[in-house]
Coordinates of C-alpha atoms and ligand atoms in Angstrom, one line a residue:
M16 CA 49.3 79.5 155.1
N17 CA 51.8 77.3 157.1
N18 CA 54.4 76.1 156.0
N19 CA 55.2 73.3 157.4
K20 CA 54.5 69.8 155.2
E21 CA 51.2 68.5 157.0
I22 CA 47.9 69.0 154.3
I23 CA 43.9 68.3 155.0
L24 CA 42.5 66.6 151.5
L25 CA 39.2 68.8 150.9
K26 CA 36.3 67.6 148.7
L27 CA 34.0 69.7 147.9
G28 CA 30.8 66.7 146.6
G29 CA 29.4 67.8 142.6
S30 CA 26.4 67.5 144.3
L31 CA 26.6 69.8 147.0
L32 CA 28.4 72.7 144.5
T33 CA 25.7 71.7 142.2
D34 CA 22.3 71.1 141.8
K35 CA 22.5 67.4 140.6
I36 CA 18.3 66.9 139.4
K37 CA 19.4 70.0 137.1
P38 CA 21.7 69.9 134.4
F39 CA 25.5 72.2 134.5
S40 CA 23.6 73.9 137.6
I41 CA 25.8 75.8 140.3
R42 CA 25.0 76.5 143.0
E43 CA 26.9 79.6 142.9
D44 CA 25.9 81.1 147.0
V45 CA 26.8 77.2 148.6
V46 CA 30.4 78.4 146.3
K47 CA 31.1 81.6 147.3
K48 CA 30.6 80.8 151.3
A49 CA 32.8 77.5 150.2
V50 CA 35.3 79.6 148.5
Q51 CA 35.2 82.1 151.7
Q52 CA 35.3 79.4 154.6
V53 CA 38.5 77.9 152.9
I54 CA 39.6 81.2 152.1
D55 CA 39.2 81.8 155.9
A56 CA 40.7 79.2 157.1
N57 CA 44.1 79.7 155.4
I58 CA 45.5 76.3 156.1
K59 CA 47.5 73.9 154.0
L60 CA 45.1 71.9 151.8
I61 CA 44.2 70.2 148.3
I62 CA 40.5 70.2 147.1
I63 CA 38.9 67.9 145.1
H64 CA 35.8 69.1 143.5
G65 CA 33.6 66.0 141.8
G66 CA 31.0 66.1 138.5
G67 CA 27.6 66.8 139.9
S68 CA 25.1 68.4 137.1
F69 CA 28.4 68.5 134.8
G70 CA 30.3 65.8 134.9
H71 CA 27.1 63.3 135.6
P72 CA 25.0 63.8 132.6
H73 CA 27.4 63.5 129.2
A74 CA 29.6 60.4 131.5
K75 CA 26.0 58.2 131.5
K76 CA 24.7 59.7 128.3
Y77 CA 27.6 58.5 126.8
S78 CA 28.5 54.8 128.9
I79 CA 32.0 56.6 129.3
T80 CA 32.6 54.1 132.4
K81 CA 32.2 51.4 130.3
G82 CA 34.8 52.9 128.5
L83 CA 35.2 52.6 124.5
D84 CA 32.2 51.3 122.5
Q85 CA 32.1 51.6 119.5
S86 CA 28.0 50.8 119.1
I87 CA 28.0 54.2 121.1
P88 CA 27.5 56.7 118.6
D89 CA 30.5 59.7 118.8
Q90 CA 31.2 58.2 122.1
I91 CA 35.1 59.5 122.1
F92 CA 33.5 63.5 121.3
G93 CA 31.0 62.8 124.4
L94 CA 33.8 62.3 126.2
A95 CA 35.4 65.1 124.9
E96 CA 32.7 66.9 126.0
T97 CA 32.6 65.6 130.0
H98 CA 36.2 66.5 129.7
Q99 CA 34.7 70.0 128.6
S100 CA 32.6 70.2 131.6
M101 CA 34.2 69.1 134.3
N102 CA 36.3 71.1 132.6
K103 CA 34.1 75.0 133.0
F104 CA 32.3 73.5 136.3
N105 CA 36.6 74.2 137.9
S106 CA 36.7 76.9 136.4
Y107 CA 34.2 78.8 137.8
L108 CA 35.8 77.2 141.3
I109 CA 39.2 78.1 140.6
N110 CA 37.9 82.2 138.9
S111 CA 35.8 82.3 143.0
F112 CA 39.6 82.2 144.3
L113 CA 40.7 84.5 141.7
E114 CA 38.9 87.0 142.9
K115 CA 39.6 87.2 146.3
K116 CA 43.0 87.0 145.0
Y117 CA 44.1 83.3 146.9
P118 CA 46.2 81.3 144.7
V119 CA 45.4 78.2 143.4
L120 CA 46.2 76.3 140.3
S121 CA 43.9 73.7 138.4
I122 CA 45.3 70.6 137.9
Q123 CA 44.0 67.9 135.2
S124 CA 43.6 64.7 136.8
S125 CA 43.0 63.5 132.9
S126 CA 46.8 65.3 132.3
I127 CA 47.8 63.6 134.9
F128 CA 46.6 60.5 135.6
I129 CA 46.7 57.6 133.1
K130 CA 44.9 54.7 133.7
D131 CA 47.2 50.5 132.9
S132 CA 44.5 48.5 133.1
S133 CA 42.7 48.5 136.1
D134 CA 46.0 50.7 138.1
I135 CA 45.7 54.1 137.7
L136 CA 48.9 55.4 137.1
T137 CA 50.2 59.2 138.2
H138 CA 54.4 60.7 137.9
S139 CA 52.9 63.9 138.2
I140 CA 52.7 64.6 141.6
D141 CA 56.2 66.4 142.1
I142 CA 53.3 69.0 140.2
I143 CA 51.2 69.1 143.3
E144 CA 54.1 69.5 145.8
T145 CA 55.1 71.9 143.8
A146 CA 52.9 73.6 144.0
L147 CA 51.8 73.2 147.6
D148 CA 55.9 74.6 148.2
L149 CA 55.1 77.6 146.6
N150 CA 51.8 78.1 148.9
M151 CA 49.4 77.7 145.8
L152 CA 46.4 75.4 146.2
P153 CA 46.3 72.6 144.1
I154 CA 42.7 71.9 142.5
L155 CA 41.6 68.3 141.2
Y156 CA 38.5 67.1 139.7
G157 CA 36.7 63.7 139.1
D158 CA 37.4 63.8 134.8
I159 CA 38.0 61.4 131.9
I160 CA 40.8 59.2 132.5
L161 CA 42.6 57.3 129.5
D162 CA 43.6 54.1 129.6
K163 CA 46.8 53.0 128.2
I164 CA 44.9 50.0 126.6
G165 CA 43.4 52.5 124.4
S166 CA 39.8 53.0 126.1
F167 CA 39.1 54.9 128.7
S168 CA 36.9 55.3 132.4
I169 CA 35.7 58.1 134.8
I170 CA 38.6 58.9 138.0
S171 CA 36.6 60.1 140.2
G172 CA 36.9 62.1 143.3
D173 CA 37.3 60.1 145.3
Q174 CA 39.9 58.0 143.7
I175 CA 41.7 60.8 142.9
I176 CA 42.3 60.9 146.4
L177 CA 42.9 57.4 147.6
E178 CA 46.0 58.1 144.5
L179 CA 46.9 61.4 146.5
G180 CA 46.8 59.1 149.3
K181 CA 48.8 56.7 148.0
N182 CA 51.6 59.1 146.2
L183 CA 51.7 61.9 147.4
K184 CA 56.1 62.0 149.1
K185 CA 56.8 65.3 150.9
Y186 CA 53.4 65.6 152.7
I187 CA 51.4 63.9 155.6
I188 CA 47.7 64.1 155.0
S189 CA 46.6 64.6 158.7
K190 CA 42.8 64.0 157.3
V191 CA 40.5 63.5 154.6
I192 CA 37.3 65.6 154.9
F193 CA 34.3 65.0 152.6
T194 CA 31.4 67.2 152.5
M195 CA 28.2 67.0 151.4
E196 CA 24.8 68.1 152.2
I197 CA 24.1 65.7 154.8
D198 CA 25.7 65.8 158.4
G199 CA 27.6 62.7 158.1
L200 CA 26.2 58.9 157.8
Y201 CA 22.9 57.7 159.1
I202 CA 21.7 54.6 160.4
I203 CA 18.6 52.9 161.0
D204 CA 17.5 53.2 164.9
E205 CA 17.1 49.6 166.5
I206 CA 14.8 50.3 167.9
D207 CA 12.8 52.6 166.3
P208 CA 12.7 52.2 162.2
D209 CA 11.6 55.1 161.3
N210 CA 14.7 58.1 163.2
N211 CA 17.9 57.5 161.5
V212 CA 20.5 57.9 164.2
L213 CA 24.1 59.1 162.6
V214 CA 27.5 57.3 163.9
E215 CA 29.5 60.4 164.9
Q216 CA 33.2 57.8 164.7
C217 CA 33.7 53.9 163.6
K218 CA 35.9 52.2 162.6
A219 CA 36.9 52.2 158.8
G220 CA 36.0 48.0 159.1
E221 CA 32.5 48.7 161.1
L222 CA 31.2 50.7 157.3
D223 CA 29.7 47.3 156.1
N224 CA 28.0 46.3 159.2
L225 CA 26.0 49.9 159.3
K226 CA 23.0 49.4 158.4
L227 CA 22.9 52.4 156.1
A228 CA 20.0 54.8 155.7
N229 CA 18.3 55.4 152.8
L230 CA 18.5 59.3 152.0
G231 CA 17.7 58.7 148.6
H232 CA 20.8 59.5 144.6
K233 CA 19.9 61.0 142.3
I234 CA 22.1 60.4 139.2
D235 CA 25.7 58.8 139.6
V236 CA 28.4 57.2 137.4
T237 CA 30.6 56.9 140.3
G238 CA 28.6 54.9 142.5
G239 CA 26.7 57.0 144.7
I240 CA 27.5 55.8 148.9
K241 CA 28.1 52.8 148.6
G242 CA 31.7 53.8 145.9
K243 CA 32.5 56.6 147.9
L244 CA 32.4 53.8 151.6
E245 CA 34.9 51.9 149.9
A246 CA 37.0 54.7 148.4
I247 CA 36.3 55.5 152.4
K248 CA 37.1 52.7 154.0
K249 CA 40.9 52.0 151.1
I250 CA 42.0 56.0 152.7
C251 CA 41.5 54.4 156.3
D252 CA 43.2 51.5 155.4
L253 CA 46.4 54.4 154.4
N254 CA 46.3 55.3 158.5
I255 CA 44.6 58.1 157.0
P256 CA 40.9 59.7 158.9
V257 CA 38.8 60.8 157.2
Q258 CA 35.6 63.0 158.0
L259 CA 32.4 63.7 156.3
I260 CA 30.7 66.7 156.7
N261 CA 27.5 68.8 155.6
G262 CA 29.3 71.2 153.6
L263 CA 25.3 73.1 154.5
E264 CA 26.3 74.1 157.7
D265 CA 27.3 77.8 158.8
K266 CA 31.3 77.8 158.8
N267 CA 31.2 73.9 158.9
I268 CA 34.0 73.4 156.7
F269 CA 36.3 76.0 158.2
K270 CA 35.6 74.5 162.0
S271 CA 37.0 70.9 159.6
L272 CA 39.6 72.5 158.2
K273 CA 40.5 73.9 162.0
G274 CA 40.1 71.2 163.7
Q275 CA 37.2 72.5 165.8
K276 CA 34.3 70.0 166.9
I277 CA 30.9 69.7 164.0
K278 CA 28.2 67.4 163.6
S279 CA 29.8 65.3 162.1
S280 CA 31.3 60.8 161.5
L281 CA 34.5 60.6 162.2
I282 CA 35.9 56.7 159.8
I283 CA 39.2 56.2 161.7
K284 CA 41.4 52.6 160.6
Ligands
LIG309 O1 31.8 63.3 141.1 C1 32.7 61.9 138.8 O2 33.1 62.5 139.8 P1 32.6 62.5 141.2 C2 32.9 62.8 137.2 O3 33.8 62.4 142.4 C3 32.0 62.9 136.2 O4 32.3 61.3 141.4 C4 32.8 63.1 135.4 C5 31.4 62.0 136.1

């Protein structure tokens, strides 16, 4: 690893690493390839992964995003179960790195972030930065988040990225990479509406006016592509470019981490 203060945040999408249609199923080959590419790139970064088929089914069943609701049977148990399910998924990823003798540190988002009404607070950025100083790769994940008003919700991987963008002090984020199952943002071709065109680059301010192609969706308690675009706009507001890439394409993650050209969507301020 290099020792400068620039880092990349890499979001490994839950729908990439798991089969979102089949609860609690890891796409082992995809995880293996992603891990190898991160190791090969050997740069300073933070990984944030989504919930996929581990987080979303429990969160949906117990309406965790809506907060405390006494009318939902066993909701607090469901809260605990949602967290533990994510923990299990995260452990799989952590072990995949450790098996390759690569130093990673699992950081539980529910232990370092808390909600104070609508604001998300953290006092634990030092832990992440100290791990980076030690050349450890911190891995965070979408999780439950407790709320000081005596409630709770879900913190998505995208929200975590935004909080890191706002709070990291010693490290400068040069880019955020979102890995997905498609090459980036697709819009409907004006002339041929049956055709979809990849947006190779655009400004965050233009996102609202794009006629996005409907490429289907799977259960997602944190807002799917709409929620993602809102997070991307806020990340770009911090002057951090966002690249959307296809994590299934051979060596894409490696190339993106190394700044090599690939088919993708780049969104800038
Ligand atoms: O997949 C959601 O994280 P995301 C995490 O990044 C849970 O939206 C627990 C559903």
